[in-house]
PDB file of C-alpha atoms and ligand atoms in Angstrom:
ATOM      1  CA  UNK H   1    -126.188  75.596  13.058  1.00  0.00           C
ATOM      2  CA  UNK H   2    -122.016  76.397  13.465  1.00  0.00           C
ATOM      3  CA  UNK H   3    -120.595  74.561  11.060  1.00  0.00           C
ATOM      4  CA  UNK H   4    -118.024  73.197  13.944  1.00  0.00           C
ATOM      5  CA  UNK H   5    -121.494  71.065  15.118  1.00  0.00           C
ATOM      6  CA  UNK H   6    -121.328  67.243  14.219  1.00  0.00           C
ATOM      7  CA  UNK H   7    -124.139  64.963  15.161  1.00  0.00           C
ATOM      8  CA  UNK H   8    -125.308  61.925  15.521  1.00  0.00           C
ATOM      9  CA  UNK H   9    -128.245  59.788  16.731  1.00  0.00           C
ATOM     10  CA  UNK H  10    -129.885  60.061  19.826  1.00  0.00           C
ATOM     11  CA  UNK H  11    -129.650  56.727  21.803  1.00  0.00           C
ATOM     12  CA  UNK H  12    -133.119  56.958  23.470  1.00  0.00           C
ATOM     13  CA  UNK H  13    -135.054  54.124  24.983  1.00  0.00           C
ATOM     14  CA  UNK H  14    -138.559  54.955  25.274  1.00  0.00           C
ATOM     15  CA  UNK H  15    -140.505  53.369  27.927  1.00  0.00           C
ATOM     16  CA  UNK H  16    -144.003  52.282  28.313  1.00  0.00           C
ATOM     17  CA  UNK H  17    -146.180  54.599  30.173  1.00  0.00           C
ATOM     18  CA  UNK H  18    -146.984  52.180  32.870  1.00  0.00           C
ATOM     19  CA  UNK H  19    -143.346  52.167  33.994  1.00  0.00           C
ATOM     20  CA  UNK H  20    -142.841  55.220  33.352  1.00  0.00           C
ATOM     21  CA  UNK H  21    -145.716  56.123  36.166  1.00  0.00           C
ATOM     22  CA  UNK H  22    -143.767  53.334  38.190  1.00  0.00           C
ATOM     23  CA  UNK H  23    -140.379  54.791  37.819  1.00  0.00           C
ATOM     24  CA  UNK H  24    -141.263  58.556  38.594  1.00  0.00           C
ATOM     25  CA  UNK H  25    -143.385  57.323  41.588  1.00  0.00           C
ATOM     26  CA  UNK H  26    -140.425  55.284  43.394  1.00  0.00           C
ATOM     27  CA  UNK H  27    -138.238  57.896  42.751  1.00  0.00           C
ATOM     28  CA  UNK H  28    -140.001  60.349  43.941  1.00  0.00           C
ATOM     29  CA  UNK H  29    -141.063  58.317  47.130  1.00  0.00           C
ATOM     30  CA  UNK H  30    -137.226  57.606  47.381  1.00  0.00           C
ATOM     31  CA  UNK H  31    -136.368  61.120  47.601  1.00  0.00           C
ATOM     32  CA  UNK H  32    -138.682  62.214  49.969  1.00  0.00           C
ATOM     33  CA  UNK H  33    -136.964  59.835  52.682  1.00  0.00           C
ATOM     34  CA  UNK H  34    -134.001  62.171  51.881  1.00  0.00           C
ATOM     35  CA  UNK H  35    -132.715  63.986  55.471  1.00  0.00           C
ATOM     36  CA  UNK H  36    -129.847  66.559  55.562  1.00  0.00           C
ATOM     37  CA  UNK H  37    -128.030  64.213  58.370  1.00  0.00           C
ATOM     38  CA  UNK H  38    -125.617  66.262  60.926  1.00  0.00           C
ATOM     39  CA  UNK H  39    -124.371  63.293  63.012  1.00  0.00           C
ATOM     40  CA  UNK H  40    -122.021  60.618  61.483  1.00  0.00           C
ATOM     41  CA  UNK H  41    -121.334  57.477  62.304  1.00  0.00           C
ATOM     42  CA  UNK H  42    -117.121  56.614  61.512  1.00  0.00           C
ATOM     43  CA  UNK H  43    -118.439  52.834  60.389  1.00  0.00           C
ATOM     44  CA  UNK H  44    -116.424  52.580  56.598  1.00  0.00           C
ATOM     45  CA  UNK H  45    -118.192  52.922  53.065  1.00  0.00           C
ATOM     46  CA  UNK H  46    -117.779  51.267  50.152  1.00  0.00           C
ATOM     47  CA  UNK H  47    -115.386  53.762  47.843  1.00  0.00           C
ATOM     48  CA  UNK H  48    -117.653  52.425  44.771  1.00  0.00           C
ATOM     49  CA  UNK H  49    -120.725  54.229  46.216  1.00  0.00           C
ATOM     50  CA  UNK H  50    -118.832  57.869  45.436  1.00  0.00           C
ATOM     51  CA  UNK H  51    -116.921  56.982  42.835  1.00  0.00           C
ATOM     52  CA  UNK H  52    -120.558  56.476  41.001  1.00  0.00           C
ATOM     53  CA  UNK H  53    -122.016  59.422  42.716  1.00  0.00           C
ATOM     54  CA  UNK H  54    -118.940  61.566  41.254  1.00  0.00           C
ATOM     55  CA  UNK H  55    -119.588  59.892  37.570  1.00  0.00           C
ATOM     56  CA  UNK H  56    -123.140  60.378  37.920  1.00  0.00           C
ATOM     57  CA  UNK H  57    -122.431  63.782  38.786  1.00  0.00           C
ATOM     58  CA  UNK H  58    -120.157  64.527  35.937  1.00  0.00           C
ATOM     59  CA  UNK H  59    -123.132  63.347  33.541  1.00  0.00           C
ATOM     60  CA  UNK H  60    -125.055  66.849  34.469  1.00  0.00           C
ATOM     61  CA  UNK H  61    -125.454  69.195  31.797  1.00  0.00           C
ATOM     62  CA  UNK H  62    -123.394  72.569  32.028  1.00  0.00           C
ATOM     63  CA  UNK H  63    -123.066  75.563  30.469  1.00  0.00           C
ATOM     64  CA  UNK H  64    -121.622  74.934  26.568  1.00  0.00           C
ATOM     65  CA  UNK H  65    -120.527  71.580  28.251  1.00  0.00           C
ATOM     66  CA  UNK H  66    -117.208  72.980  30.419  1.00  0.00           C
ATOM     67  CA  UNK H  67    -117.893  70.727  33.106  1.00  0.00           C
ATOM     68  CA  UNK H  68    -116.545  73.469  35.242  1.00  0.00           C
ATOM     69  CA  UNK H  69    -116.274  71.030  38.421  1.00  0.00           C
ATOM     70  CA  UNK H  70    -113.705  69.303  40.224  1.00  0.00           C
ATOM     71  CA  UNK H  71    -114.910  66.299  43.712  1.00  0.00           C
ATOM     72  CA  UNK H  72    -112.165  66.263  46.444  1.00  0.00           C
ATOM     73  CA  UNK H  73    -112.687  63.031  47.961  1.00  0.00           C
ATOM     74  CA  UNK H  74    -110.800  63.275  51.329  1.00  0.00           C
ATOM     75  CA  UNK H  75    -110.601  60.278  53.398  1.00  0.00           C
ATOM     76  CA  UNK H  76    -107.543  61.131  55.535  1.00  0.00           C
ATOM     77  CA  UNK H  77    -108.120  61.390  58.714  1.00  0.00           C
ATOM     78  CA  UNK H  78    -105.366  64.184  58.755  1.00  0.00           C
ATOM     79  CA  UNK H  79    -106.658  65.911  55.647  1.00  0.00           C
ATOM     80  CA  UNK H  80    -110.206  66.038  57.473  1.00  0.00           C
ATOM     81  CA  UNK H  81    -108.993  67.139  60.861  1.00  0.00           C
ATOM     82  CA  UNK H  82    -107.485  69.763  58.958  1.00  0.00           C
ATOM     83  CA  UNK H  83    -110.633  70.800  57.771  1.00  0.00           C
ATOM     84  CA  UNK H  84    -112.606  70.373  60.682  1.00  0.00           C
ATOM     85  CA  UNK H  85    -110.123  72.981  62.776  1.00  0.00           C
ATOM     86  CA  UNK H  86    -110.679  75.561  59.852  1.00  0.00           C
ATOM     87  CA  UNK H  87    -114.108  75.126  59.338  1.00  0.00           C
ATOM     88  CA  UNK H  88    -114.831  75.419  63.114  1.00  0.00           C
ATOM     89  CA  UNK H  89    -112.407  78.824  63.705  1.00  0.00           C
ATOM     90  CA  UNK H  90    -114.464  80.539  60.736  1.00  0.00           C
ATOM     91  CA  UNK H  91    -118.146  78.948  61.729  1.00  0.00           C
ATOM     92  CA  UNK H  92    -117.194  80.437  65.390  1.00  0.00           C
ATOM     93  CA  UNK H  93    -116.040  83.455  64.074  1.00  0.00           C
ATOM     94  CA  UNK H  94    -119.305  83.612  62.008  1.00  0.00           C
ATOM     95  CA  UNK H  95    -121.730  82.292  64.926  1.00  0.00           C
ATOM     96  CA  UNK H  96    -120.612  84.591  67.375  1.00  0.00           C
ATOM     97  CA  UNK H  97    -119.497  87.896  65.199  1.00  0.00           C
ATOM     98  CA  UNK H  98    -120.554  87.680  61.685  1.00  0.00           C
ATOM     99  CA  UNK H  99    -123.920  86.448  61.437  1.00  0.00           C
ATOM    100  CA  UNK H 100    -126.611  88.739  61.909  1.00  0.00           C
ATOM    101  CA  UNK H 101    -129.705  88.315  64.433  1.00  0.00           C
ATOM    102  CA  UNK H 102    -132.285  87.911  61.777  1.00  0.00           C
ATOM    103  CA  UNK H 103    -130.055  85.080  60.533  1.00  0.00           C
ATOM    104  CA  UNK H 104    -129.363  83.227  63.560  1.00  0.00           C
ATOM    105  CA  UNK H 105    -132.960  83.612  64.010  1.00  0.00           C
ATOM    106  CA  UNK H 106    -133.720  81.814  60.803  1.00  0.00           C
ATOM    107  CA  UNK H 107    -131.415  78.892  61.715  1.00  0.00           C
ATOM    108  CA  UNK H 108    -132.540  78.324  65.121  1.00  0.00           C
ATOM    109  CA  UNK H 109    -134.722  75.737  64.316  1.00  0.00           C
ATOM    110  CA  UNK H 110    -132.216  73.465  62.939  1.00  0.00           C
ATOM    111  CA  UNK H 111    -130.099  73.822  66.262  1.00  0.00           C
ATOM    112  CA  UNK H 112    -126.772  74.115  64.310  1.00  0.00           C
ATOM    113  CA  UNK H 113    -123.773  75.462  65.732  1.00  0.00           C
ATOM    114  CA  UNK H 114    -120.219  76.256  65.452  1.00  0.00           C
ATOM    115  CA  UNK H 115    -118.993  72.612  66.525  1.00  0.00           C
ATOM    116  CA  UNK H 116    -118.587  70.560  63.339  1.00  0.00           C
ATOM    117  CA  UNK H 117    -117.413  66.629  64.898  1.00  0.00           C
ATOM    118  CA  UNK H 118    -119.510  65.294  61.605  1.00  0.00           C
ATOM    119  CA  UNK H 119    -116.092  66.914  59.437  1.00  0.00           C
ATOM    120  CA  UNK H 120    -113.913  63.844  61.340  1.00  0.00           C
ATOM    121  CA  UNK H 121    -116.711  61.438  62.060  1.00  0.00           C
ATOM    122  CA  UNK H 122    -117.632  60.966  58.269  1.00  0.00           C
ATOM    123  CA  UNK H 123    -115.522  58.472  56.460  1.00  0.00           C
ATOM    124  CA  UNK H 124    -115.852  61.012  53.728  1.00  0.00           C
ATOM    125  CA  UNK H 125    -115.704  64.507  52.925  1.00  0.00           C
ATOM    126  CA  UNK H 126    -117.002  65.350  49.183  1.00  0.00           C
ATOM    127  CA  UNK H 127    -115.166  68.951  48.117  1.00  0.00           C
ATOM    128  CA  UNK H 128    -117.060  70.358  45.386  1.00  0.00           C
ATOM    129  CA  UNK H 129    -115.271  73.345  43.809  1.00  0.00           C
ATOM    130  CA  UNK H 130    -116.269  75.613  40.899  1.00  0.00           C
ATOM    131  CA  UNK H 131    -113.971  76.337  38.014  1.00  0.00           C
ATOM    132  CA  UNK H 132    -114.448  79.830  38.032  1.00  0.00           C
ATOM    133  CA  UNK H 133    -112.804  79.504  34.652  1.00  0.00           C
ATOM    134  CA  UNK H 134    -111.106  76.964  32.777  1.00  0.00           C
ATOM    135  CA  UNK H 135    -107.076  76.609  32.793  1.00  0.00           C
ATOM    136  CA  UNK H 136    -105.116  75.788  29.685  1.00  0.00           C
ATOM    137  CA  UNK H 137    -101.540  75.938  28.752  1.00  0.00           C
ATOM    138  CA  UNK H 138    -100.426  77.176  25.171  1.00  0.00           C
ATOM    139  CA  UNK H 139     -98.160  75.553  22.942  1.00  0.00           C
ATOM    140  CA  UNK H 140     -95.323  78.029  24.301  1.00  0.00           C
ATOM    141  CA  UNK H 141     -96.259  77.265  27.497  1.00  0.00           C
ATOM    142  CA  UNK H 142     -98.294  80.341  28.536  1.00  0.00           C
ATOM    143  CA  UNK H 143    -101.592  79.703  31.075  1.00  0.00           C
ATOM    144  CA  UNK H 144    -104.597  80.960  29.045  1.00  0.00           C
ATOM    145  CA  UNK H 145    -107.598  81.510  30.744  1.00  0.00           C
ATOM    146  CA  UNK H 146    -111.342  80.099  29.432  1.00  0.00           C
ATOM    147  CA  UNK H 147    -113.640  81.997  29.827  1.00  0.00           C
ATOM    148  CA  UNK H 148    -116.839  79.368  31.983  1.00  0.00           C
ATOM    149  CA  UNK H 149    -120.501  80.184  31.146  1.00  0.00           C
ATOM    150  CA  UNK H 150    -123.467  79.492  34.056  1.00  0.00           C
ATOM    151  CA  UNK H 151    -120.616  77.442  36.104  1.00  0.00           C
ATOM    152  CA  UNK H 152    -122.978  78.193  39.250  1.00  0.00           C
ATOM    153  CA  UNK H 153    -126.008  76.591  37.551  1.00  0.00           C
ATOM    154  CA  UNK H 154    -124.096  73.604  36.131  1.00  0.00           C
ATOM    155  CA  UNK H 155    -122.234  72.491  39.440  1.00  0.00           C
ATOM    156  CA  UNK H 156    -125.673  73.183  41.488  1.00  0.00           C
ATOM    157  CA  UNK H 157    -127.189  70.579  39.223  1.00  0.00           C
ATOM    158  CA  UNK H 158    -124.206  68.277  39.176  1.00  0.00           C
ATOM    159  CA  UNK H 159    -123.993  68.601  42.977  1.00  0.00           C
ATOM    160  CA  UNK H 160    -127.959  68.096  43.082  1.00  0.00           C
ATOM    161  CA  UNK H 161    -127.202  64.519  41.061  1.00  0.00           C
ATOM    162  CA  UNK H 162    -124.556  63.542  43.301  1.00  0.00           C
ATOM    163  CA  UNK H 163    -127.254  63.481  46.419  1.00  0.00           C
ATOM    164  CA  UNK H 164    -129.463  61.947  44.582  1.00  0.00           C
ATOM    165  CA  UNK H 165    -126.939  58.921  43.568  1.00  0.00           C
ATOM    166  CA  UNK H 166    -125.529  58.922  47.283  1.00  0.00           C
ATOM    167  CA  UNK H 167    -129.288  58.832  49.173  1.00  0.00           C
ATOM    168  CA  UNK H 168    -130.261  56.025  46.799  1.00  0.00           C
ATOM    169  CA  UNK H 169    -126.719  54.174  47.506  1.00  0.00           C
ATOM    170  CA  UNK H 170    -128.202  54.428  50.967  1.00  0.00           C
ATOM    171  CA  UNK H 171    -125.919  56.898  52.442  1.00  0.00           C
ATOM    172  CA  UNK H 172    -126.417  59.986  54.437  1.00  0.00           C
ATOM    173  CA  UNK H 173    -125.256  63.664  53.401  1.00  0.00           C
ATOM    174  CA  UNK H 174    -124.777  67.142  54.591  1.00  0.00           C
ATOM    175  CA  UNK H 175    -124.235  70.355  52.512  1.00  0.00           C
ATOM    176  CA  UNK H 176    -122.032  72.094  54.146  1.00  0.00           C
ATOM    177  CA  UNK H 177    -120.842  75.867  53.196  1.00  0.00           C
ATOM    178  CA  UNK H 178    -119.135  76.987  56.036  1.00  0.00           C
ATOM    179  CA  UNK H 179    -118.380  80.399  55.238  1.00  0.00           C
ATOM    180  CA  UNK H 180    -116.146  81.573  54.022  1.00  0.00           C
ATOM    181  CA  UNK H 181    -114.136  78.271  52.266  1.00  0.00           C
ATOM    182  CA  UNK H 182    -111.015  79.681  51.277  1.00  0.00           C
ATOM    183  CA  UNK H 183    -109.248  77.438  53.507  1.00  0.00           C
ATOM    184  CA  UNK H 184    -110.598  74.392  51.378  1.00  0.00           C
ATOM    185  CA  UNK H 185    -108.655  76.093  48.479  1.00  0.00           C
ATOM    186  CA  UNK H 186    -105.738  75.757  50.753  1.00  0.00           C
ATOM    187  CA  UNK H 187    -106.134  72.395  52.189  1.00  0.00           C
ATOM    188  CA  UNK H 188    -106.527  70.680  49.441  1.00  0.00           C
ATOM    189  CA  UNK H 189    -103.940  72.985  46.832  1.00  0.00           C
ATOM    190  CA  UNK H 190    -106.342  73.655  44.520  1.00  0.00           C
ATOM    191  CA  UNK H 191    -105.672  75.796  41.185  1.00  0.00           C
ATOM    192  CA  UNK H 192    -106.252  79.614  41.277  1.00  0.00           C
ATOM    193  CA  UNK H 193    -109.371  79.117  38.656  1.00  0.00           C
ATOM    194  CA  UNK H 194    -111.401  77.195  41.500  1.00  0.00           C
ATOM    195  CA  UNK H 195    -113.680  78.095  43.829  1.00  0.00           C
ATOM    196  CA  UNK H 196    -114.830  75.894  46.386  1.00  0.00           C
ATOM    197  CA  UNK H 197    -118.441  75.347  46.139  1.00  0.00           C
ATOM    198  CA  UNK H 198    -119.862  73.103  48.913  1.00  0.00           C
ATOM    199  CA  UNK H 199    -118.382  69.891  51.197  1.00  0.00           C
ATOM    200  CA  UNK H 200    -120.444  67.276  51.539  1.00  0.00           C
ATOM    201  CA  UNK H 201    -119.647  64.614  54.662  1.00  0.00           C
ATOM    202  CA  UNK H 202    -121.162  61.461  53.461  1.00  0.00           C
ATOM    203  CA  UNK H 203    -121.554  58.278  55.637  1.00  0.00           C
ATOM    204  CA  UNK H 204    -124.291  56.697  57.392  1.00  0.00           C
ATOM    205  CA  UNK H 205    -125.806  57.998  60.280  1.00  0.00           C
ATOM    206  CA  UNK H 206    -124.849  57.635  63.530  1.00  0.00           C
ATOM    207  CA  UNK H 207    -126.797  54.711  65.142  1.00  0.00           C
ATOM    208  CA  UNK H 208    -128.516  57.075  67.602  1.00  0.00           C
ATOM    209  CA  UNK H 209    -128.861  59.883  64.980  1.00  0.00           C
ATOM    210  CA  UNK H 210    -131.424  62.394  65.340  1.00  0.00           C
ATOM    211  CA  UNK H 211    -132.846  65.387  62.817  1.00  0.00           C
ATOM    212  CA  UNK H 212    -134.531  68.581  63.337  1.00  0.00           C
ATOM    213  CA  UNK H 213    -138.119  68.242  63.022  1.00  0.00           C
ATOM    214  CA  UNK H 214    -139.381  69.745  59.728  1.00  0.00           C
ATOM    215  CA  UNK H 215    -142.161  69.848  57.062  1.00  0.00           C
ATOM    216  CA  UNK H 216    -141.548  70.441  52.859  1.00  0.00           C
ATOM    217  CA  UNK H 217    -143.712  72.853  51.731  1.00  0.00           C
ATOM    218  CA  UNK H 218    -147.013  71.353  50.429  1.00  0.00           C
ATOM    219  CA  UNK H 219    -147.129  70.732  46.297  1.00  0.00           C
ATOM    220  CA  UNK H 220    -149.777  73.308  45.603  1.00  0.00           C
ATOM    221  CA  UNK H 221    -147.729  75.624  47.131  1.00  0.00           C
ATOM    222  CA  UNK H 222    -144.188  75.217  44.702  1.00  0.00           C
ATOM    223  CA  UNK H 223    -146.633  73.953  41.511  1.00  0.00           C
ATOM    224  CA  UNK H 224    -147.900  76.775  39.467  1.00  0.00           C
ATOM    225  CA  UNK H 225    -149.778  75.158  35.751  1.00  0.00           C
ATOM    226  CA  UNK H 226    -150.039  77.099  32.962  1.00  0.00           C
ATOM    227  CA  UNK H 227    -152.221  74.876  30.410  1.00  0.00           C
TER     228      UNK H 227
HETATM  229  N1  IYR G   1    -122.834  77.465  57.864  1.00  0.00           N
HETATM  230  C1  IYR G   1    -123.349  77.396  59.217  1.00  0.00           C
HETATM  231  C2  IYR G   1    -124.692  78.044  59.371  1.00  0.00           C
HETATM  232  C3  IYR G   1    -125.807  77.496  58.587  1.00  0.00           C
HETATM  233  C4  IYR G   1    -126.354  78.265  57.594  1.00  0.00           C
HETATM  234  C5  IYR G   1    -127.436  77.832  56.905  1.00  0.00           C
HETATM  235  I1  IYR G   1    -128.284  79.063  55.539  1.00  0.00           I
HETATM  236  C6  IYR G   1    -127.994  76.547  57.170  1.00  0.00           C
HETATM  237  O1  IYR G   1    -129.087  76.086  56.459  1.00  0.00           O
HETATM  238  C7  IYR G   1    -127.449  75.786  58.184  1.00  0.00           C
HETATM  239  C8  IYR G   1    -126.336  76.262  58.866  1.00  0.00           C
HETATM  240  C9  IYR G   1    -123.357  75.943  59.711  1.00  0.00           C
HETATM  241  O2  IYR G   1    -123.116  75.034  58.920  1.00  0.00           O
HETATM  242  O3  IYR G   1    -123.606  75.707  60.882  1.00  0.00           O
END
């Protein structure tokens, strides 16, 4: 062990094994309701639902613990207009030039295109970005960069956590990568060390909301036990 390590005691309830059963089964049951939702409804949301999805977020484990994240919250409706325009002129480019056949093909069944009304309907837009590396100035004044280990890994599972925390708040998400983001990085004047890793429109669904019609692959099929 590095001599720079300090410890100290785990704080660890255990639970009894009845509730733990209980727990893990209405979770899981929760999650399954889960729906990637596409059509928005404008109707407000409480601000305290993302600010805890956004803490809850920040609790994930990352790579020697950089937290190498930063969550845009955008609630102007200039900011997200903004967005919408970009995110439309580089989906269209991409539907109509850039993807290939055996792509589209994949994504037919969702019946996605390049129109993207959900970026303006949604009170909220969630901008994940990735610090690439981390930023710090020396005592001269110099930037220095830090050097980020597994930063894809450790915002996937912080992003991952922040779905979770916003489906059980009872809201409704996309992930959204339009391709490719840069604009984001403009929009919202981010730093040169980040990387913007998915937006997230988060709301609740529009009253008359509907979603494509698909099926998780069974358990036997994603559960391989090695006893
Ligand atoms: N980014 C595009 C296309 C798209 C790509 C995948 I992979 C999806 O799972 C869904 C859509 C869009 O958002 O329409």
């Amino acid at each position: 062990m590095s001599s720079r390590a300090q410890y100290m005691p785990l704080d660890f309830q255990r639970v009894s094994p009845e509730e733990q059963q209980t727990r893990s089964q209405q979770f899981r049951q929760q999650m399954s309701t889960r729906r990637t939702v596409r059509m928005f409804s404008p109707e407000p949301v409480p601000y305290v639902l993302i600010e805890n999805a956004v803490a809850t977020a920040a609790t994930a484990p990352s790579g020697a613990n950089q937290q190498p994240w930063t969550f845009v919250v955008v609630s102007s409706p200039d900011v997200k207009r903004q967005i919408r325009q970009a995110a439309e002129a580089e989906e269209r480019e991409s539907y109509e030039h850039r993807m290939s056949a055996e792509w589209l093909d994949a994504l037919a069944h969702l019946g996605t295109d390049w129109h993207k009304p959900h970026l303006e309907d949604a009170p909220y837009l969630i901008v994940v970005f990735r610090q690439a590396y981390g930023l710090e100035r020396d005592a001269d004044g110099t930037e220095k960069k830090i050097k980020h280990y597994y930063s894809e890994e450790s915002v996937g599972i912080a992003v991952g956590m922040l779905l979770c925390s916003l489906h059980l708040a009872g809201l409704a998400t996309l992930t959204h990568t339009p391709s490719p983001m840069a604009f984001l990085t403009e929009i919202l004047k981010r730093p040169s060390n980040e990387r913007p890793y998915v937006l997230i429109p988060v709301g609740y669904p529009a009253p008359d909301a509907t979603v494509p019609v698909i099926t998780k692959k069974p358990l036997e099929s994603v559960l391989v036990r090695v006893e």
